[in-house]
Phi, psi and omega in degrees: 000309156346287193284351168260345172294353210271305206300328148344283196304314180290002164314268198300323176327317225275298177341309208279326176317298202300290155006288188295285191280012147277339159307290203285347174288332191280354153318298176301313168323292176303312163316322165271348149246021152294302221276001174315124172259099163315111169286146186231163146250125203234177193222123178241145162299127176253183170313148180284137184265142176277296207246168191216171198250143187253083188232112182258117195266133180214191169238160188262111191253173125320140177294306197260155158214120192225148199264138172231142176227165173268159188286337171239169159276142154190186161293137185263148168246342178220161139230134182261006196209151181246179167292136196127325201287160184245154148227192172236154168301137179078020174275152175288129175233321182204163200217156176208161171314107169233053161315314179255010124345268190288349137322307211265322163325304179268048186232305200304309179301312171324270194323326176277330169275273186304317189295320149341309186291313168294340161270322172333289190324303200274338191286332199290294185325325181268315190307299195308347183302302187296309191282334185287331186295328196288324163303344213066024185261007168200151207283165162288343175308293164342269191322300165328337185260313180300299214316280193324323200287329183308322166302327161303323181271336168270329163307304192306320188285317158293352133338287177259001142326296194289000170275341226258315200260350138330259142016278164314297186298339158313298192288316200278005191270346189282011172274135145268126186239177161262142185282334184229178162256166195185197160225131193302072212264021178189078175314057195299349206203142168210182213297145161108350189246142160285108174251169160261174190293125201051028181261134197305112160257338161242160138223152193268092174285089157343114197285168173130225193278157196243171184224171149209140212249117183228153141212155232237110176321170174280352202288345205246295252287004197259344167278008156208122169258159164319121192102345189291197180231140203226151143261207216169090159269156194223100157347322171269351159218101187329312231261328174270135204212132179229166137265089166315160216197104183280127180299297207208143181248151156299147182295329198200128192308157167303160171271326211239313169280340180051018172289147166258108208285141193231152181248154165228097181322090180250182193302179165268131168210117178303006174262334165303121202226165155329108163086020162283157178283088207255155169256103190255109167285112172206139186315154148200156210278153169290104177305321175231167175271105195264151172231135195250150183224176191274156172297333186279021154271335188272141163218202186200089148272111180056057188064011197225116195282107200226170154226183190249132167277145191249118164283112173298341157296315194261311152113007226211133164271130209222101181299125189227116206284149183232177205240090171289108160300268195204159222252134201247206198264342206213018193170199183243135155278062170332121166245286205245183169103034208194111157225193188269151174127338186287130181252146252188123166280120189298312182218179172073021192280026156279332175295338201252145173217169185346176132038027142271119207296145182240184171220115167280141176253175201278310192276004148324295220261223193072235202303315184295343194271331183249002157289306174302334183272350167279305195301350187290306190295340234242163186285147179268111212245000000 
């Protein structure tokens, strides 16, 4: 009885032992991940960029482009060319009736035969006129009278000359013809439709210089003006890059898109086609000064767009809401909350809080310093 009351009595001792030293391990514990130093990769803020890349996607147009039409109404009866097609001056491209055309012709020519005959007439009436007054055998008023009517009789006959040649220019108008060369990039009327006088039926792109044609919000358009200098890329070959020159801006936003259509002139280079896809580039000065960070430095806290900055003294990281211009090819474009000389945790910021000691590495800071010194440069989109 003696040795089970002792094993008894010493039970809770053991217990309170046992206790005490899972309490002091998890003491210890908690003490060792206090005392955990985080390697962070981290990022220092370069200098802030004054100017920022403009790039805007378009298409490679004609400079000239002309909507052609007949000069009359009628019906088409024939079209002779598609899209695509290349022409020349003085190719046929559609046809319309011109039965009542050729109508108007011989009505015109009639017309033009009798009024001939009526100067013949009124002409004989004068002359005989002109010998009787010379005899005195008739007064001059007589004479004064065949003249005028003769006269009359030759306006009406140059009358219907010019309807006669009205008329013919009718007949040549139902030919569409093309005025320039070119290439055909549009088709409005086909056999069988009724058209009106100018109303468009093909356009022409007219060979010679190409342009490319973009728009530009209003927020930017105030960064191209005539004349400036652009580059030009082209989708279907990485490898070609021209330079370019802007022609010409619109005066007034489109009403439905509110953009501004801007042309851009480029060099002749035969790898360049009708209706390539082109990218056009350009500098323009920074309205504020931006500083770039990698995307994997941006974070969110309690709704608020922060990254975390690392105190070098201290060694330790501190959340700092930051101002997003807009989002680059390489980065975050920052305007305010950021200057230079600031170090940034780059990546792993779900890890990070208040006041936690980090550890930095030198070539992390590096390396990160000249990425951030790429993503500055890189276009704003």
């Amino acid at each position: 009885m003696s040795s089970s009351n002792s094993i008894i009595r010493w039970l809770p001792v053991a217990g309170l032992i046992v206790a005490a030293l899972g309490l002091a391990g998890c003491s210890q514990e908690k003490a060792e991940v206090k005392d955990i130093i985080r390697p962070v990769k981290v990022v220092e803020i370069g200098a802030a960029q004054t100017t920022r890349q403009l790039d805007y996607s378009g298409s490679v147009r004609a400079r000239t482009e002309m909507n052609l039409g007949f000069r009359v109404a009628g019906k088409v009866t024939e079209r002779l060319v598609d899209i695509g097609q290349h022409v020349t001056s003085g190719d046929v491209l559609a046809r319309i009736d011109p039965s009542d055309y050729e109508l108007s012709v011989k009505s015109a020519a009639a017309s033009l035969d009798a009024a001939e005959r009526q100067v013949e007439t009124v002409d004989l009436a004068r002359k005989r006129a002109e010998q009787l007054y010379a005899k005195n055998f008739a007064p001059k008023s007589q004479l004064e009278q065949a003249t005028l009517t003769y006269n009359q009789a030759v306006a009406t006959r140059d009358a219907a000359r010019s309807t006669l040649a009205q008329a013919q220019n009718q007949v040549r108008y139902t030919d569409l013809k093309a005025s320039e060369n070119g290439i055909v990039t549009a088709v409005s009327a086909d056999v069988g439709q009724v058209v009106g006088a100018g109303t468009p039926v093909m356009t022409v792109a007219v060979d010679g210089e190409k342009e490319v044609l973009i728009a530009v919000p209003e927020m930017d358009i105030a960064g191209f003006r005539p004349g400036k200098e652009v580059k030009a890329s082209f989708w279907a070959d990485d490898a070609l890059t021209l330079a370019g020159k802007v022609r010409e801006v619109a005066g007034s936003a489109d009403p439905q898109s509110r953009t501004f259509a801007v042309r851009v002139s480029l060099p002749n280079d035969p790898r360049v086609l009708l209706g390539m896809t082109a990218n056009v580039q350009a500098t323009v000065d920074s309205k504020t000064q931006l500083v770039s960070i990698p995307l994997s430095a941006l974070a969110e806290k309690d709704g608020q767009k922060i990254v975390w900055a690392v105190d070098r003294g201290s060694d330790t990281v501190h959340s700092r809401p930051v101002k997003i211009a807009n989002f680059t090819a390489d980065g975050v474009a920052v305007a305010d909350g950021l200057k230079q000389g600031d170090v940034v945790v780059a990546a792993g910021t779900q890890f990070m809080t208040d006041n936690l000691k980090v550890k930095l590495s030198g070539d992390s800071l590096q390396q990160s310093a000249s990425a951030a010194e790429d993503a500055a440069t890189s276009s704003l989109r």
